[in-house]
Coordinates of C-alpha atoms and ligand atoms in Angstrom, one line a residue:
M48 CA 2.4 11.9 48.6
T49 CA 2.9 10.6 45.2
R50 CA 4.6 7.4 44.1
A51 CA 7.5 8.2 41.7
L52 CA 10.5 6.5 40.1
V53 CA 13.5 8.1 41.7
A54 CA 17.1 7.8 40.5
S55 CA 19.3 8.5 43.5
R56 CA 22.5 8.1 41.5
P57 CA 23.5 6.5 38.2
G58 CA 22.1 3.0 38.0
E59 CA 20.2 3.2 41.3
L60 CA 16.4 3.3 40.8
A61 CA 13.6 2.9 43.3
V62 CA 9.9 3.7 43.5
D63 CA 9.4 6.0 46.4
D64 CA 6.9 8.4 47.9
V65 CA 7.6 12.0 47.0
T66 CA 6.0 15.3 47.8
L67 CA 5.4 17.5 44.7
R68 CA 6.3 21.1 44.7
A69 CA 3.4 23.5 45.7
L70 CA 1.0 24.5 42.9
G71 CA 1.7 28.0 41.8
P72 CA -0.8 30.4 40.1
E73 CA 0.5 29.4 36.6
D74 CA 0.8 25.7 37.3
V75 CA -1.4 22.6 36.9
R76 CA -1.5 19.3 38.7
V77 CA -1.8 16.4 36.3
R78 CA -2.8 12.8 37.2
I79 CA -0.7 10.7 34.9
A80 CA -2.3 8.2 32.6
G81 CA 0.6 6.9 30.4
V82 CA 4.3 7.4 30.4
G83 CA 6.6 6.1 27.7
V84 CA 10.1 4.7 28.6
C85 CA 12.4 6.8 26.3
H86 CA 16.0 6.2 25.6
S87 CA 16.7 9.7 27.1
D88 CA 15.5 8.4 30.4
L89 CA 18.0 5.6 30.2
S90 CA 20.7 8.1 29.2
M91 CA 19.9 10.0 32.5
V92 CA 20.9 7.0 34.6
N93 CA 23.5 5.1 32.6
G94 CA 26.2 7.8 32.6
T95 CA 25.6 9.2 29.1
L96 CA 24.0 12.4 30.4
R97 CA 25.0 14.0 33.7
P98 CA 21.8 15.3 35.4
S99 CA 21.7 16.2 39.1
Y100 CA 20.4 13.6 41.4
P101 CA 18.1 12.6 43.0
L102 CA 16.0 12.7 39.8
V103 CA 12.5 11.6 39.1
L104 CA 12.6 10.1 35.6
G105 CA 10.1 10.5 32.8
H106 CA 9.2 13.1 30.2
E107 CA 6.9 11.4 27.6
A108 CA 3.5 11.4 29.3
S109 CA -0.2 12.1 29.2
G110 CA -2.8 12.7 31.9
V111 CA -5.7 14.6 33.2
V112 CA -5.6 18.1 34.9
T113 CA -6.9 17.7 38.4
E114 CA -6.0 21.1 39.8
A115 CA -5.2 24.4 38.1
G116 CA -3.6 27.6 39.5
E117 CA -5.7 30.8 39.2
S118 CA -3.9 32.1 36.1
A119 CA -3.1 28.7 34.5
G120 CA -5.8 29.1 31.9
V121 CA -6.5 25.3 31.8
D122 CA -9.7 23.6 32.9
V123 CA -9.7 20.8 35.5
G124 CA -10.6 17.6 33.7
Q125 CA -8.8 18.6 30.5
H126 CA -6.8 15.7 28.9
V127 CA -3.3 16.7 28.1
V128 CA 0.0 15.6 26.8
L129 CA 3.1 16.9 28.6
N130 CA 5.7 19.0 26.7
W131 CA 9.2 18.9 27.9
A132 CA 10.6 21.5 25.5
V133 CA 8.6 24.7 26.2
P134 CA 10.0 27.5 24.0
C135 CA 10.4 30.9 25.6
D136 CA 9.1 32.7 22.4
T137 CA 11.6 35.6 23.0
C138 CA 15.2 34.3 22.4
W139 CA 17.0 34.5 19.0
H140 CA 16.0 31.0 17.9
C141 CA 12.4 31.3 19.0
T142 CA 12.0 34.6 17.1
H143 CA 13.7 33.1 14.0
G144 CA 11.5 30.1 13.5
Q145 CA 13.5 27.4 15.4
P146 CA 11.8 27.1 18.8
W147 CA 13.2 23.5 19.2
L148 CA 16.6 25.2 19.6
C149 CA 15.3 27.7 22.2
S150 CA 18.2 28.9 24.4
T151 CA 16.2 28.4 27.6
I152 CA 15.9 24.6 27.1
E153 CA 19.4 24.0 25.7
G154 CA 21.2 21.4 27.8
I155 CA 18.5 21.3 30.5
T156 CA 18.2 17.9 32.2
G157 CA 15.9 18.8 35.1
A158 CA 14.2 21.4 37.2
P159 CA 13.1 21.4 40.9
G160 CA 10.3 18.9 41.3
G161 CA 9.6 18.6 45.0
T162 CA 11.1 16.7 47.9
L163 CA 11.7 13.1 48.8
A164 CA 10.2 11.5 51.9
D165 CA 13.2 12.6 54.0
G166 CA 12.9 16.2 52.8
T167 CA 15.7 16.1 50.2
P168 CA 14.9 18.2 47.2
Y169 CA 14.8 16.3 43.9
D170 CA 14.9 17.3 40.2
A171 CA 12.2 16.4 37.7
C172 CA 13.6 15.0 34.5
L173 CA 13.4 17.6 31.7
G174 CA 11.2 19.7 34.1
L175 CA 8.5 17.0 34.1
G176 CA 9.5 14.0 36.2
A177 CA 6.5 12.1 34.7
M178 CA 7.3 8.6 35.9
A179 CA 5.0 9.4 38.8
E180 CA 1.3 9.1 39.7
E181 CA 1.1 12.9 39.5
V182 CA 3.1 15.9 38.5
V183 CA 2.9 19.7 39.1
V184 CA 4.1 21.5 36.0
A185 CA 3.7 25.0 34.4
A186 CA 0.5 25.3 32.4
S187 CA 2.8 26.1 29.4
A188 CA 4.1 22.5 29.6
V189 CA 0.8 20.9 28.8
V190 CA -0.8 20.6 25.3
P191 CA -4.6 19.9 25.3
L192 CA -5.9 16.6 23.9
P193 CA -9.4 15.9 22.6
N194 CA -11.3 13.5 24.8
D195 CA -11.7 10.9 22.1
V196 CA -7.9 10.3 21.7
P197 CA -6.8 7.2 23.6
L198 CA -5.3 8.9 26.7
E199 CA -2.6 6.4 27.8
E200 CA -1.2 5.9 24.3
A201 CA -1.2 9.7 23.7
A202 CA 1.8 9.9 26.0
L203 CA 4.0 9.0 22.9
L204 CA 3.0 12.2 21.2
G205 CA 5.2 14.0 23.8
C206 CA 8.5 12.5 22.6
A207 CA 8.8 9.5 20.4
I208 CA 6.2 10.3 17.8
L209 CA 6.9 14.0 17.7
T210 CA 10.6 13.3 17.3
G211 CA 10.3 10.5 14.7
V212 CA 7.6 12.0 12.6
G213 CA 9.3 15.4 12.8
A214 CA 12.6 13.9 11.7
A215 CA 11.1 12.6 8.5
Q216 CA 8.9 15.7 7.8
N217 CA 10.6 18.7 9.3
A218 CA 14.3 17.7 9.1
G219 CA 14.4 15.2 6.2
H220 CA 11.7 17.0 4.2
V221 CA 10.5 13.6 2.9
A222 CA 8.3 14.1 -0.1
A223 CA 5.8 11.9 -2.0
G224 CA 7.5 9.2 -4.0
D225 CA 10.7 9.3 -2.0
T226 CA 12.8 6.2 -1.0
V227 CA 13.6 6.6 2.7
L228 CA 16.0 4.6 4.8
V229 CA 15.5 4.4 8.6
L230 CA 18.3 2.9 10.8
G231 CA 17.5 1.8 14.3
L232 CA 13.9 0.8 15.1
G233 CA 13.2 1.8 18.7
G234 CA 10.3 4.0 19.6
V235 CA 11.7 7.0 17.6
G236 CA 12.9 4.9 14.6
L237 CA 9.5 3.2 14.3
S238 CA 7.8 6.6 14.5
A239 CA 10.2 7.9 11.8
V240 CA 9.0 5.1 9.6
A241 CA 5.4 6.2 10.3
G242 CA 6.4 9.8 9.5
A243 CA 7.9 8.8 6.2
R244 CA 4.8 7.0 5.3
L245 CA 2.6 10.0 6.3
A246 CA 4.8 12.1 4.0
G247 CA 4.0 9.8 1.1
A248 CA 7.3 8.0 0.8
D249 CA 7.0 5.3 -1.9
R250 CA 9.6 2.9 -0.4
I251 CA 10.7 2.8 3.2
I252 CA 13.6 0.6 4.0
A253 CA 13.8 -0.2 7.7
V254 CA 17.1 -1.4 9.2
D255 CA 17.8 -2.9 12.6
V256 CA 20.4 -5.2 14.1
S257 CA 17.6 -7.5 15.3
D258 CA 15.3 -9.3 12.8
S259 CA 12.6 -9.4 15.6
K260 CA 11.8 -5.7 14.6
E261 CA 10.6 -6.7 11.1
S262 CA 6.9 -7.1 12.0
L263 CA 6.9 -3.8 14.0
A264 CA 8.6 -2.0 11.1
R265 CA 6.0 -3.3 8.6
V266 CA 3.1 -2.3 10.9
A267 CA 4.6 1.2 11.1
G268 CA 4.7 1.4 7.3
A269 CA 8.0 -0.1 6.1
T270 CA 8.0 -1.6 2.7
D271 CA 11.3 -3.4 3.1
F272 CA 13.3 -4.7 6.1
V273 CA 17.0 -5.3 6.2
V274 CA 19.1 -6.6 9.0
A275 CA 22.0 -4.2 9.6
S276 CA 25.4 -5.3 8.1
P277 CA 28.6 -3.5 7.0
D278 CA 27.6 -3.6 3.4
L279 CA 24.3 -1.8 4.0
A280 CA 24.9 1.1 1.6
K281 CA 25.7 -1.3 -1.2
R282 CA 22.5 -3.2 -0.5
V283 CA 20.4 0.0 -0.5
R284 CA 22.0 1.1 -3.8
S285 CA 21.1 -2.3 -5.3
M286 CA 17.5 -1.7 -4.3
T287 CA 17.4 1.8 -5.8
D288 CA 18.8 1.4 -9.4
G289 CA 22.3 2.1 -8.0
R290 CA 21.3 5.6 -6.8
G291 CA 20.9 5.3 -3.0
A292 CA 18.0 6.5 -0.8
D293 CA 16.6 10.0 -1.1
V294 CA 16.6 10.5 2.6
A295 CA 18.2 8.5 5.5
L296 CA 17.0 8.9 9.1
E297 CA 19.7 7.6 11.5
C298 CA 18.0 6.8 14.8
V299 CA 20.9 5.1 16.6
G300 CA 23.5 7.8 17.3
S301 CA 26.7 6.0 16.6
A302 CA 29.6 7.0 14.2
T303 CA 29.2 3.7 12.3
T304 CA 25.6 4.0 11.6
I305 CA 25.8 7.7 10.7
R306 CA 28.5 6.9 8.2
Q307 CA 26.5 4.0 6.8
A308 CA 23.4 6.2 6.5
W309 CA 25.4 8.9 4.8
T310 CA 26.9 6.5 2.3
A311 CA 23.5 5.0 1.5
V312 CA 22.1 8.3 0.4
R313 CA 22.0 9.3 -3.3
R314 CA 23.8 12.2 -4.8
G315 CA 22.0 15.3 -3.6
G316 CA 20.1 13.4 -0.9
T317 CA 19.7 14.1 2.8
C318 CA 21.1 12.3 5.8
V319 CA 19.4 13.2 9.1
V320 CA 21.0 12.4 12.4
V321 CA 18.2 11.7 14.9
G322 CA 20.1 9.5 17.4
V323 CA 22.0 11.2 20.2
G324 CA 25.5 9.9 20.1
P325 CA 28.5 10.2 22.4
K326 CA 31.3 12.7 22.0
D327 CA 34.2 10.2 22.1
Q328 CA 33.5 8.9 18.5
E329 CA 34.3 10.6 15.2
V330 CA 32.6 10.4 11.8
T331 CA 35.0 11.1 8.9
F332 CA 34.4 12.3 5.4
N333 CA 36.9 13.0 2.6
P334 CA 36.7 16.4 0.8
L335 CA 36.2 14.8 -2.6
E336 CA 33.1 12.8 -1.5
L337 CA 31.6 15.9 0.2
F338 CA 31.9 17.7 -3.1
H339 CA 31.0 14.9 -5.4
F340 CA 27.9 13.5 -3.6
S341 CA 26.4 16.9 -2.8
R342 CA 24.5 15.4 0.1
T343 CA 23.1 17.3 3.0
L344 CA 23.9 16.2 6.6
V345 CA 21.5 17.6 9.2
S346 CA 20.5 16.8 12.7
S347 CA 16.9 16.7 14.1
V348 CA 16.4 18.0 17.5
Y349 CA 13.0 16.9 19.0
G350 CA 11.9 16.4 15.4
N351 CA 12.6 20.1 14.7
S352 CA 9.1 20.6 16.1
D353 CA 7.1 23.1 18.1
P354 CA 4.9 20.8 20.1
R355 CA 2.2 23.4 20.5
R356 CA 1.8 23.4 16.7
D357 CA 2.9 20.0 15.6
I358 CA 0.9 17.9 18.1
A359 CA -2.2 19.4 16.6
G360 CA -1.1 18.2 13.2
L361 CA -0.4 14.7 14.5
L362 CA -3.8 14.6 16.1
E363 CA -5.4 15.2 12.7
H364 CA -3.5 12.1 11.4
V365 CA -4.8 10.1 14.4
A366 CA -8.4 11.3 13.9
A367 CA -8.2 10.3 10.2
G368 CA -6.9 6.9 11.0
R369 CA -3.5 7.5 9.4
L370 CA -1.5 7.4 12.6
D371 CA -1.8 4.6 15.2
L372 CA -0.6 5.8 18.6
A373 CA -0.3 2.3 19.8
A374 CA 1.6 0.8 16.8
T375 CA 5.1 1.0 18.5
I376 CA 4.0 -0.1 22.0
T377 CA 5.2 -3.6 22.7
D378 CA 5.1 -3.6 26.6
R379 CA 2.6 -2.3 29.0
I380 CA 4.2 -2.0 32.4
T381 CA 4.0 -0.4 35.8
L382 CA 6.4 2.0 37.5
D383 CA 8.1 -1.0 39.3
D384 CA 8.9 -2.6 35.9
V385 CA 11.0 0.2 34.5
P386 CA 14.4 -1.2 35.3
A387 CA 13.5 -4.4 33.4
A388 CA 12.3 -2.2 30.5
F389 CA 15.7 -0.4 30.5
E390 CA 17.4 -3.8 30.2
R391 CA 15.3 -4.7 27.2
M392 CA 16.1 -1.3 25.7
Q393 CA 19.8 -1.9 26.1
R394 CA 19.5 -5.3 24.5
G395 CA 17.6 -3.7 21.6
Q396 CA 14.4 -5.6 22.2
G397 CA 10.9 -4.4 21.6
G398 CA 9.4 -1.1 20.6
R399 CA 8.0 1.4 23.2
A400 CA 7.3 0.3 26.8
L401 CA 4.3 2.2 28.2
I402 CA 3.8 2.7 31.9
T403 CA 0.2 2.8 33.0
F404 CA -1.5 3.2 36.3
P405 CA -4.3 0.6 36.6
D406 CA -5.5 2.2 39.8
H407 CA -6.1 5.5 38.1
D408 CA -9.8 6.0 37.3
L409 CA -9.4 8.5 34.5
Ligands
LIG260 ZN1 12.2 11.1 25.0
LIG261 ZN1 13.5 30.6 23.2

């Protein structure tokens, strides 16, 4: 039996004993070290997404392989970060350089994970269900980590950091000397700030509704901090000789902030939609501004990353001291504290909450 955080229906969470699915020849069993509380986990239980229930939450995690199937090709004892978006390598997008749009992972919210104590089958969030003491996943869903990388914090490489850094580098193509605007400073937004800094941005203007995010933003690499307001674009232009930002990274996912980010970008600049918004809002543009400003509007899906390639690049930054895995972590919690972490997230408080397992001797 494994303790896991089970959502039995929207809004109903409990830590329960579950039985993981049997280990297949190509699977590994991973003892979890750290799990980040991601906004997508909240979206799975607050009605934004419609997964099937019961569902074990969690998809941003690290751990140690404790058992491996005969053809898994992974050693027991290997430190790993879990990958919730395993590309198939054969579909059109995979064979055309866009594995993050792989057709086999499009729209997936869960996969069979095991059974609850009463025998009811449950789904594992994004195929991982990592808010648990242990998981059984396909070997293709683990990316090896060097032993000297802080294991608990490395969980964030699996979602927030890959998504945020990838948004800046792969989707926004932030270049040395750029002025970058980042709206929304949760785990992903703060990682987008770090990504812009890694890409050599000169000026990084971080924006949030809460001024409590300023110190986190500056630690992540922001040069300027602005509290969100309706005249944001005007303020950004006044900070950039009237031009606007070269790249905006919108990490909220609302029509208002997407429109603000777009308006704050210079002629010929790029606005990246990173936040996952609802479908009952609309963003409007007039034809003349589309022509005149010549801006690019793109979205970033999982940082337009291939985790198998891009986590290695992030680890080089970690090894060189350019990327601090713990910089965005503001709360260290246990499985039982997740509902409170969701409440803080909804109030816009804090950076990343990291679930750890003090009993795990890893
Ligand atoms: Zn996530
Ligand atoms: Zn594919």
